């Protein structure tokens, strides 16, 4: 007789699945009999379109059926939501608004359903892939989307790294340098990976989060629209359905042009005017299409050149070139790549499946189903990360000014780096830590990740108090920053993680609410779904109660003090300028002084920002 108790239940094997949440297609896979295998949807498809649709009865449909509704019901159907991740731009769907990560969570929830059909219901751990070039927010939002869908997100890994893993798994005995060129629907990534004795080491990685097959489709849409404007003086893009129809036809034509030299696009009804159907017909040649997109493709070759430089390799050093992503099926891509490397890319890689299979391998390494000593992978940071510092400029310091790199681009992760900074004013009791990522020497030209205020610094001379700033970049590509005042010796550290975790918890709660509301209307009959969200919501509320208050604003006095310092410094600089610039600086100082006199918090803030921006612009 077997005694099944709670402890046994807990010890039960929990599968970890790998997920490719793509702009165009998504899939989930796991390790079965020692090999990665994609879990099919109930209708047998391995990849599902990343499309969400709310049907007229309010039911949420994801995948192929949703994609077929794109033209018929464009206001109820959303595609390519991944392009909006990290933007906090709300998206209208069936008369409601959802955030990009909430829509993504609906796609992941669909995949969770496939997983549950194999393993039974309940929590599942997942490794989710993201473009290597995804920002911190985009990674956090992807993680959040996974959690909202009911996954425990074990790991976020980079898509080209996953593709390299899928290749490495099959060629474990080879020692080689591999270039992964991943051009999908919305993003482009390129990574250089060194494979040696089963260790896959990403050497360098770069890319563009806004370049992919979607852009090629829209180029064709514009071409079709111009044709219609010329013929009928009507822009079909202004009609939601006309636009969706053109987009669908554009993608079809693009795909055909990968195998045919020319295609005829004939659409008798794109839109209507005064009850008259309006359409167009065009014959497209492959070379015309290539001309439309060549500039974008050449940009990807520039990135290839850059990534090789960063990896300190020459094109001849590369042994294998892996083409990943549906857009690499465009013959011109392979042509540009083989011209550049003087070598043909591998043909045994499945462009759409490599990423999800690699994600499953990473999941298998994580869960222990695959032996860890066989294959190891290390990745790098795609950006430089650091903080804003006062930058010495013409003998003066300006704020926020310069970007000081703490973790340079292409550092192997996980990594921890620390640096010392000092106070810049006498009696300074707080420092603002502003965290950025990017490659410009100017903070404002980079992407801000977050900021916080370190308080309680003992009064002292300018430069006398030391602040230690520690950056920890974890294996998921998520950053945590700590700042500490050295002299007090007390444990005085604030982590950005605190602020961001709170934010992400708030975000999570808001999302749960919104999705709950959305699902209530969408599937009023589906009581279970509703209950599931209520339980999640209660847990989140409890966690939030345990959360501390977090203060991250400058005090009014400090802001005023900052404005006075800035005003004095700027005044001292007037002499360095002539003519228009001199007049502009004088005007700004006078505005700043007015704000100081008026002593209104908001106005002070605005005036400081303006002066700072102007100073940096003058410098550049
Ligand atoms: P993602 O990773 O962004 O989900 P995929 O790797 O699935 O994307 O690639 C999807 C993109 O590839 C789409 O823009 C699609 O139109 C394009 N695509 C798929 N097949 C072809 C083809 N034969 N020729 C050109 N483009 C293609
Ligand atoms: Mg992809």
XYZ file of C-alpha atoms and ligand atoms in Angstrom:
648
model
C 0.000 0.000 0.000
C 1.258 3.459 -0.830
C 0.874 6.386 1.489
C 0.360 9.554 -0.488
C 0.801 12.499 1.815
C 1.528 16.178 1.379
C 5.280 15.830 1.609
C 5.297 13.313 -1.160
C 3.159 15.591 -3.224
C 5.628 18.386 -2.785
C 8.487 16.172 -3.767
C 6.683 15.103 -6.895
C 8.582 15.927 -10.080
C 7.672 19.357 -11.364
C 8.390 19.819 -15.033
C 10.101 22.965 -16.251
C 9.012 23.999 -19.722
C 10.693 26.303 -22.231
C 8.682 29.042 -23.917
C 9.385 31.162 -26.980
C 7.036 34.142 -26.674
C 7.539 35.561 -30.154
C 6.225 38.667 -31.881
C 4.626 36.509 -34.561
C 4.624 32.964 -33.217
C 4.854 31.377 -29.805
C 5.516 27.837 -28.658
C 6.217 25.749 -25.571
C 8.495 22.706 -25.353
C 9.900 20.281 -22.786
C 12.410 17.471 -22.595
C 10.905 14.132 -23.475
C 13.056 10.990 -23.592
C 16.140 13.177 -23.377
C 15.248 15.424 -26.313
C 13.423 18.738 -26.633
C 9.908 18.400 -27.997
C 7.271 21.022 -28.762
C 3.874 20.581 -27.109
C 1.202 20.846 -29.780
C -1.976 22.826 -29.477
C -5.213 20.779 -29.407
C -5.511 21.211 -33.163
C -2.066 19.758 -33.676
C -0.090 22.930 -34.430
C 3.311 23.298 -32.850
C 3.707 27.053 -33.218
C 0.742 29.297 -32.594
C 0.357 32.838 -33.904
C 0.871 35.328 -31.036
C -2.577 36.796 -31.657
C -5.363 37.439 -29.132
C -8.987 37.859 -30.146
C -12.165 38.467 -28.150
C -15.055 36.893 -30.023
C -18.556 38.378 -30.151
C -19.712 36.227 -27.226
C -16.837 37.652 -25.203
C -14.659 34.532 -25.254
C -10.894 34.939 -25.522
C -9.356 33.106 -28.443
C -5.580 32.809 -28.897
C -3.588 31.454 -31.829
C -4.632 30.438 -35.299
C -8.339 31.185 -34.919
C -7.508 34.574 -33.469
C -5.215 35.284 -36.410
C -8.011 34.522 -38.859
C -10.107 37.218 -37.177
C -7.489 39.936 -37.754
C -9.132 41.226 -40.911
C -12.774 40.560 -40.090
C -12.653 42.004 -36.572
C -9.580 44.196 -36.228
C -10.885 46.072 -33.188
C -11.278 42.799 -31.288
C -7.947 41.298 -32.328
C -4.363 42.103 -31.326
C -1.188 40.904 -33.050
C 2.509 41.685 -32.527
C 1.980 42.874 -28.947
C 5.601 42.041 -28.140
C 6.628 45.159 -30.041
C 4.888 47.223 -27.360
C 6.359 45.442 -24.328
C 7.961 47.885 -21.951
C 6.056 50.837 -23.388
C 3.144 50.991 -20.884
C 1.023 52.048 -23.848
C -2.486 50.704 -23.281
C -4.037 48.713 -26.084
C -7.704 48.798 -27.097
C -9.237 45.407 -27.470
C -12.978 44.824 -27.793
C -13.744 48.211 -26.253
C -11.438 47.699 -23.263
C -7.899 48.636 -22.477
C -5.119 46.268 -21.515
C -1.375 46.752 -21.128
C 1.037 44.909 -23.453
C 2.205 42.462 -20.781
C -1.410 41.661 -19.927
C -2.115 40.708 -23.530
C 1.104 38.683 -23.544
C -0.118 36.899 -20.422
C -3.178 35.741 -22.368
C -0.891 34.129 -24.978
C 1.139 32.486 -22.228
C -2.053 31.324 -20.549
C -3.011 29.562 -23.761
C 0.378 27.793 -23.770
C -0.100 26.958 -20.086
C -3.285 25.143 -21.140
C -1.277 22.936 -23.533
C 1.224 22.176 -20.775
C -1.581 21.289 -18.360
C -3.026 18.859 -20.900
C 0.252 16.936 -20.748
C 1.124 17.218 -17.069
C -2.185 17.922 -15.371
C -3.257 21.219 -13.853
C -1.247 23.146 -11.292
C 1.806 25.368 -11.068
C 4.451 24.952 -13.726
C 7.918 26.371 -13.887
C 9.026 27.973 -17.100
C 12.067 29.358 -18.870
C 10.933 32.181 -21.162
C 13.068 33.597 -23.951
C 13.450 37.299 -24.812
C 15.452 39.099 -27.507
C 19.017 39.580 -26.276
C 18.616 43.294 -26.790
C 15.465 43.547 -24.612
C 15.702 46.222 -21.920
C 15.349 45.690 -18.193
C 11.657 46.741 -18.273
C 10.883 44.495 -21.207
C 12.424 41.579 -19.321
C 10.523 42.401 -16.141
C 7.276 42.683 -18.059
C 7.872 39.347 -19.761
C 8.440 37.769 -16.353
C 5.294 39.431 -15.063
C 3.289 38.178 -18.050
C 4.469 34.642 -17.258
C 3.430 34.993 -13.636
C 0.036 36.382 -14.601
C -0.428 33.313 -16.797
C 0.218 31.042 -13.815
C 3.852 30.100 -14.441
C 6.684 30.300 -11.970
C 9.218 32.037 -14.172
C 12.462 30.232 -13.367
C 14.621 31.966 -15.880
C 14.581 34.551 -18.636
C 17.110 33.682 -21.363
C 18.180 35.400 -24.555
C 16.727 34.087 -27.794
C 19.983 33.793 -29.779
C 21.553 32.036 -26.787
C 18.652 29.569 -26.747
C 19.126 28.949 -30.470
C 22.846 28.341 -29.886
C 21.932 25.870 -27.118
C 19.651 23.968 -29.487
C 22.567 23.719 -31.916
C 25.122 22.936 -29.199
C 22.948 20.133 -27.871
C 23.200 18.340 -31.203
C 26.900 19.103 -31.738
C 28.290 18.803 -28.250
C 31.644 17.401 -29.348
C 32.466 20.252 -31.713
C 34.635 23.203 -30.791
C 33.643 26.217 -32.822
C 32.777 29.877 -33.056
C 29.113 30.357 -33.940
C 27.258 33.422 -35.128
C 23.529 33.428 -34.407
C 21.611 35.814 -36.678
C 18.009 35.991 -35.472
C 15.584 38.024 -37.581
C 11.989 37.306 -36.626
C 8.781 39.270 -36.879
C 9.629 42.195 -34.622
C 13.199 42.056 -33.422
C 16.703 41.446 -34.641
C 19.493 39.958 -32.527
C 22.963 38.821 -33.352
C 25.282 36.978 -30.991
C 28.705 35.428 -31.224
C 29.026 32.215 -29.243
C 32.115 30.150 -28.578
C 31.529 26.460 -28.075
C 34.267 24.491 -26.401
C 34.064 21.146 -24.594
C 30.326 21.512 -24.072
C 30.639 25.049 -22.728
C 28.744 27.633 -24.733
C 30.089 31.074 -24.032
C 28.334 34.083 -25.499
C 31.137 36.490 -26.424
C 29.105 39.483 -27.601
C 25.550 40.334 -28.442
C 23.804 43.236 -30.120
C 20.622 43.997 -32.013
C 17.591 46.145 -32.657
C 14.293 45.754 -30.787
C 12.348 47.349 -33.620
C 13.423 45.563 -36.755
C 11.815 42.509 -38.303
C 9.334 40.984 -40.714
C 6.593 43.308 -39.450
C 8.528 46.270 -40.835
C 8.877 44.553 -44.194
C 5.110 43.957 -44.281
C 4.382 47.613 -43.505
C 6.708 48.714 -46.307
C 4.546 46.693 -48.692
C 1.353 48.055 -47.099
C 2.627 51.563 -47.845
C 3.349 50.571 -51.416
C -0.180 49.161 -51.850
C -1.671 52.246 -50.224
C 0.241 54.547 -52.578
C -1.139 52.576 -55.477
C -4.682 53.119 -54.175
C -4.130 56.789 -53.458
C -2.886 57.269 -57.023
C -5.838 55.416 -58.462
C -8.734 56.402 -56.207
C -7.410 59.244 -54.047
C -8.276 57.166 -50.994
C -5.850 56.063 -48.315
C -6.994 52.565 -47.307
C -4.790 52.664 -44.188
C -7.277 55.034 -42.567
C -9.864 52.284 -42.504
C -9.048 49.768 -39.740
C -10.262 46.829 -41.784
C -8.626 48.027 -44.992
C -5.369 48.356 -43.127
C -5.644 44.853 -41.655
C -6.447 43.424 -45.074
C -3.450 45.106 -46.693
C -1.204 43.881 -43.897
C -2.398 40.319 -44.356
C -1.896 40.472 -48.120
C 1.490 42.118 -47.702
C 2.727 39.273 -45.518
C 1.382 36.667 -47.941
C 3.098 38.378 -50.877
C 6.340 38.723 -48.911
C 6.363 35.014 -48.048
C 5.614 34.023 -51.640
C 8.480 36.187 -52.845
C 10.859 34.006 -50.840
C 10.211 31.206 -53.329
C 8.767 32.968 -56.412
C 10.411 35.599 -58.572
C 7.180 37.595 -58.780
C 3.629 37.625 -57.378
C 0.382 39.176 -58.486
C -1.566 40.877 -55.685
C -5.154 41.450 -56.721
C -7.581 42.922 -54.224
C -10.828 44.181 -55.763
C -12.256 45.309 -52.409
C -9.950 46.949 -49.892
C -12.272 49.693 -48.728
C -15.498 51.375 -49.840
C -16.374 54.940 -50.794
C -19.975 55.993 -51.349
C -20.957 52.324 -51.421
C -18.435 51.682 -54.197
C -15.800 49.009 -53.543
C -12.262 50.211 -54.181
C -9.288 47.988 -54.765
C -6.068 47.572 -56.733
C -3.886 45.106 -58.560
C -0.133 44.955 -58.713
C 2.589 42.604 -59.899
C 5.506 42.549 -57.480
C 8.974 41.329 -58.381
C 11.374 40.008 -55.827
C 13.936 42.663 -56.702
C 11.381 45.446 -56.032
C 10.663 43.985 -52.638
C 14.374 43.650 -51.886
C 14.813 47.296 -52.806
C 12.144 48.266 -50.285
C 13.799 46.455 -47.406
C 17.465 46.452 -48.341
C 18.390 49.391 -46.174
C 17.044 47.528 -43.150
C 18.845 44.341 -44.120
C 22.113 46.221 -44.588
C 21.642 47.609 -41.094
C 21.647 44.058 -39.766
C 24.960 43.452 -41.535
C 26.364 46.530 -39.780
C 25.318 44.917 -36.512
C 27.082 41.703 -37.551
C 30.220 43.739 -38.198
C 29.898 45.409 -34.784
C 29.325 42.219 -32.876
C 32.413 40.656 -34.439
C 34.429 43.684 -33.427
C 33.087 43.431 -29.881
C 33.923 39.724 -29.793
C 37.392 40.553 -31.188
C 36.970 38.127 -34.071
C 37.319 38.373 -37.827
C 34.648 37.086 -40.172
C 36.954 34.217 -41.175
C 37.099 33.049 -37.535
C 33.442 32.014 -37.576
C 32.879 28.298 -38.134
C 29.102 28.197 -38.172
C 26.403 30.694 -39.050
C 22.944 29.940 -37.735
C 20.002 31.710 -39.313
C 17.091 31.893 -36.893
C 13.661 33.543 -37.242
C 11.130 33.355 -40.055
C 12.491 36.432 -41.835
C 15.778 34.659 -42.552
C 13.788 32.666 -45.141
C 14.061 35.748 -47.359
C 16.737 34.694 -49.898
C 18.391 38.128 -49.762
C 19.269 37.545 -46.088
C 21.214 34.353 -46.778
C 22.827 36.108 -49.748
C 24.064 39.051 -47.677
C 25.327 36.709 -44.970
C 27.177 34.388 -47.315
C 28.704 37.369 -49.134
C 29.899 38.781 -45.849
C 31.342 35.553 -44.441
C 32.251 33.945 -47.757
C 30.571 30.892 -46.315
C 27.088 29.355 -46.492
C 24.951 29.432 -43.356
C 23.790 26.115 -41.807
C 20.691 24.710 -43.385
C 19.830 22.101 -40.766
C 18.480 24.660 -38.289
C 14.730 25.150 -38.116
C 14.413 28.958 -38.065
C 11.124 29.066 -36.165
C 11.756 26.192 -33.755
C 15.381 26.610 -32.669
C 14.561 29.131 -29.931
C 11.825 27.146 -28.199
C 13.867 23.931 -28.397
C 16.800 25.760 -26.811
C 14.500 27.106 -24.103
C 13.403 23.525 -23.360
C 17.059 22.453 -23.110
C 17.740 25.253 -20.634
C 14.615 24.151 -18.741
C 15.885 20.555 -18.786
C 19.267 21.635 -17.396
C 17.418 23.561 -14.713
C 15.119 20.732 -13.652
C 17.893 18.156 -13.812
C 16.344 15.980 -16.544
C 19.384 16.802 -18.630
C 22.770 16.230 -17.093
C 24.468 19.462 -16.126
C 28.016 18.367 -16.907
C 27.167 17.816 -20.565
C 26.349 21.380 -21.522
C 26.936 24.710 -19.845
C 26.025 28.124 -21.155
C 27.223 31.575 -20.152
C 25.722 34.818 -21.420
C 26.669 38.500 -21.507
C 25.076 41.904 -20.856
C 23.855 43.452 -24.105
C 24.273 47.046 -22.810
C 26.536 49.071 -20.573
C 24.946 50.005 -17.260
C 25.873 52.766 -14.894
C 24.804 55.921 -13.108
C 24.501 59.622 -13.807
C 27.356 61.605 -12.316
C 28.355 65.235 -12.243
C 30.476 65.651 -15.262
C 33.375 68.026 -15.237
C 32.825 70.356 -18.126
C 34.709 73.593 -18.779
C 35.789 73.552 -15.173
C 32.213 73.200 -13.970
C 30.093 70.320 -12.862
C 26.614 69.958 -14.288
C 23.765 67.782 -13.208
C 22.760 65.120 -14.165
C 25.267 65.269 -16.969
C 27.588 62.393 -17.500
C 27.080 58.666 -17.690
C 29.500 56.636 -15.637
C 29.643 52.977 -16.694
C 29.752 50.426 -13.876
C 29.031 47.225 -15.848
C 30.382 47.490 -19.415
C 28.595 45.972 -22.410
C 29.337 42.270 -23.055
C 30.349 41.465 -19.472
C 29.692 37.796 -18.666
C 26.675 37.361 -16.395
C 25.853 37.062 -13.584
C 28.151 39.846 -12.451
C 28.657 42.176 -9.500
C 30.647 45.395 -9.774
C 31.140 48.128 -7.232
C 32.555 51.635 -7.356
C 33.167 54.524 -4.987
C 31.699 57.975 -5.481
C 31.743 61.037 -3.258
C 29.445 63.868 -2.266
C 29.674 67.023 -4.344
C 28.354 69.686 -1.966
C 29.269 70.746 1.552
C 26.743 69.425 4.051
C 25.110 67.191 1.453
C 22.804 64.782 3.279
C 21.446 62.779 0.360
C 22.514 61.586 -3.061
C 20.262 60.728 -5.929
C 21.288 57.525 -7.698
C 20.014 57.536 -11.275
C 20.568 54.284 -13.141
C 20.887 54.142 -16.921
C 21.740 51.656 -19.648
C 23.246 52.506 -23.007
C 26.443 53.528 -24.709
C 26.314 57.352 -24.737
C 28.619 59.333 -22.470
C 25.579 61.460 -21.603
C 23.038 60.002 -19.197
C 20.028 61.588 -20.834
C 20.902 60.024 -24.171
C 20.686 56.589 -22.550
C 17.720 54.641 -21.266
C 16.763 55.269 -17.634
C 16.207 52.142 -15.562
C 15.256 53.715 -12.261
C 16.430 56.009 -9.513
C 16.454 56.316 -5.771
C 17.692 58.571 -3.030
C 20.303 57.581 -0.486
C 19.700 59.642 2.648
C 21.252 60.091 6.059
C 24.737 61.094 4.942
C 26.468 62.928 7.849
C 27.224 66.635 7.170
C 30.762 67.069 5.883
C 32.888 68.944 3.322
C 32.169 68.494 -0.359
C 33.840 65.299 -1.533
C 34.513 64.033 1.980
C 31.742 61.444 2.198
C 32.176 58.255 0.189
C 29.304 56.362 -1.367
C 29.738 52.789 -2.524
C 27.505 51.816 -5.419
C 27.091 48.123 -6.194
C 25.509 46.775 -9.401
C 24.364 43.163 -9.484
C 23.190 41.905 -12.846
C 21.574 38.514 -12.429
C 21.309 35.504 -14.687
C 17.890 36.675 -15.934
C 19.353 39.938 -17.150
C 17.709 41.910 -14.358
C 19.658 44.528 -12.463
C 19.803 45.265 -8.751
C 21.608 48.320 -7.423
C 22.724 49.107 -3.889
C 24.201 52.346 -2.570
C 25.886 52.651 0.796
C 27.357 55.516 2.774
C 30.804 54.261 3.829
C 31.566 56.506 6.821
C 28.573 55.660 8.985
C 29.595 52.024 9.056
C 25.971 51.239 9.644
C 24.120 48.988 7.302
C 22.758 51.748 5.115
C 21.805 50.430 1.800
C 18.878 50.936 -0.460
C 18.344 48.704 -3.414
C 16.598 49.645 -6.575
C 15.153 46.206 -6.390
C 13.074 47.373 -3.389
C 11.568 50.159 -5.391
C 11.161 48.118 -8.507
C 9.789 45.071 -6.737
C 7.207 47.280 -5.121
C 6.429 48.797 -8.466
C 6.201 45.408 -10.053
C 3.919 44.225 -7.267
C 1.714 47.216 -7.816
C 1.817 46.549 -11.515
C 0.965 42.919 -10.881
C -2.014 43.840 -8.720
C -3.284 46.345 -11.232
C -2.915 43.774 -13.980
C -4.718 41.133 -11.976
C -7.562 43.599 -11.455
C -7.734 44.602 -15.075
C -7.519 41.048 -16.371
C -10.117 39.994 -13.819
C -12.459 42.677 -15.067
C -11.632 41.747 -18.642
C -12.213 38.035 -18.106
C -15.375 38.661 -16.098
C -16.915 40.259 -19.148
C -15.149 38.029 -21.597
C -15.938 34.667 -20.054
C -18.692 35.320 -17.559
C -19.515 31.610 -17.647
C -16.005 30.552 -16.748
C -16.230 30.569 -12.975
C -12.960 28.726 -12.427
C -10.908 31.327 -14.204
C -12.563 33.998 -12.136
C -11.843 32.163 -8.879
C -8.225 31.625 -9.878
C -7.739 35.345 -10.312
C -9.449 36.095 -7.009
C -7.085 33.806 -5.128
C -4.071 35.348 -6.843
C -5.386 38.789 -6.085
C -5.808 38.052 -2.357
C -2.274 36.714 -2.138
C -0.964 39.824 -3.784
C -2.938 42.095 -1.489
C -1.450 40.338 1.520
C 2.047 40.715 0.160
C 1.480 44.370 -0.507
C 0.375 44.989 3.071
C 3.688 43.608 4.246
C 5.476 46.036 2.003
C 7.201 49.056 3.461
C 6.559 52.588 2.381
C 9.238 53.754 0.027
C 10.299 57.329 -0.350
C 12.174 58.256 -3.492
C 11.603 61.993 -3.890
C 14.018 64.832 -3.262
C 12.875 66.989 -0.367
C 11.729 70.524 -1.158
C 14.733 72.060 0.606
C 17.172 69.870 -1.276
C 15.580 70.744 -4.551
C 15.825 74.441 -3.739
C 19.448 73.998 -2.738
C 20.102 72.200 -6.009
C 18.453 74.987 -7.984
C 20.584 77.643 -6.247
C 23.811 75.737 -6.946
C 22.815 75.240 -10.559
C 21.900 78.900 -10.962
C 25.263 80.044 -9.576
C 27.189 77.605 -11.744
C 25.306 78.534 -14.866
C 25.727 82.254 -14.200
C 29.455 81.728 -13.933
C 29.425 80.174 -17.390
C 27.733 83.012 -19.221
C 31.098 84.542 -20.073
C 32.048 81.471 -22.116
C 29.307 82.156 -24.653
C 28.434 84.802 -27.197
C 25.363 85.888 -29.113
C 22.280 83.718 -29.143
C 23.646 81.072 -26.837
C 24.625 83.687 -24.303
C 21.127 85.187 -24.444
C 19.555 81.756 -23.999
C 21.685 80.950 -20.972
C 20.858 84.318 -19.399
C 17.161 83.724 -19.971
C 17.328 80.308 -18.402
C 19.134 81.591 -15.333
C 16.529 84.297 -14.929
C 13.736 81.706 -15.174
C 15.494 79.502 -12.677
C 15.907 82.441 -10.283
C 12.221 83.242 -10.564
C 11.399 79.653 -9.668
C 13.746 79.865 -6.683
C 12.034 83.063 -5.470
C 8.582 81.590 -5.944
C 9.775 78.399 -4.261
C 7.203 76.118 -5.848
C 8.323 72.462 -5.937
C 6.995 71.652 -9.387
C 8.300 74.839 -10.951
C 11.711 74.310 -9.428
C 11.820 70.814 -10.800
C 10.848 71.975 -14.288
C 13.324 74.855 -14.286
C 16.174 72.580 -13.165
C 15.351 70.047 -15.859
C 15.239 72.742 -18.537
C 18.551 74.296 -17.569
C 20.208 70.906 -17.362
C 18.882 69.820 -20.726
C 20.001 73.049 -22.324
C 23.480 72.802 -20.840
C 23.903 69.292 -22.146
C 22.594 70.308 -25.562
C 25.050 73.198 -25.706
C 27.832 70.831 -24.868
C 26.869 68.364 -27.610
P 8.958 35.814 -34.008
O 10.134 35.204 -33.368
O 9.032 37.284 -34.101
O 7.658 35.318 -33.507
P 9.290 34.113 -36.342
O 10.676 33.639 -36.196
O 8.201 33.124 -36.225
O 9.032 35.412 -35.530
O 9.195 34.825 -37.771
C 8.050 35.491 -38.137
C 8.342 36.429 -39.267
O 8.899 35.696 -40.342
C 7.069 37.055 -39.799
O 7.290 38.429 -40.061
C 6.801 36.283 -41.053
O 6.090 37.037 -42.001
C 8.203 36.007 -41.526
N 8.278 34.849 -42.427
C 7.878 33.592 -42.207
N 8.109 32.826 -43.273
C 8.681 33.621 -44.208
C 9.146 33.417 -45.538
N 9.066 32.241 -46.118
N 9.673 34.481 -46.177
C 9.751 35.687 -45.602
N 9.333 35.935 -44.364
C 8.792 34.923 -43.668
Mg 11.700 34.565 -32.507
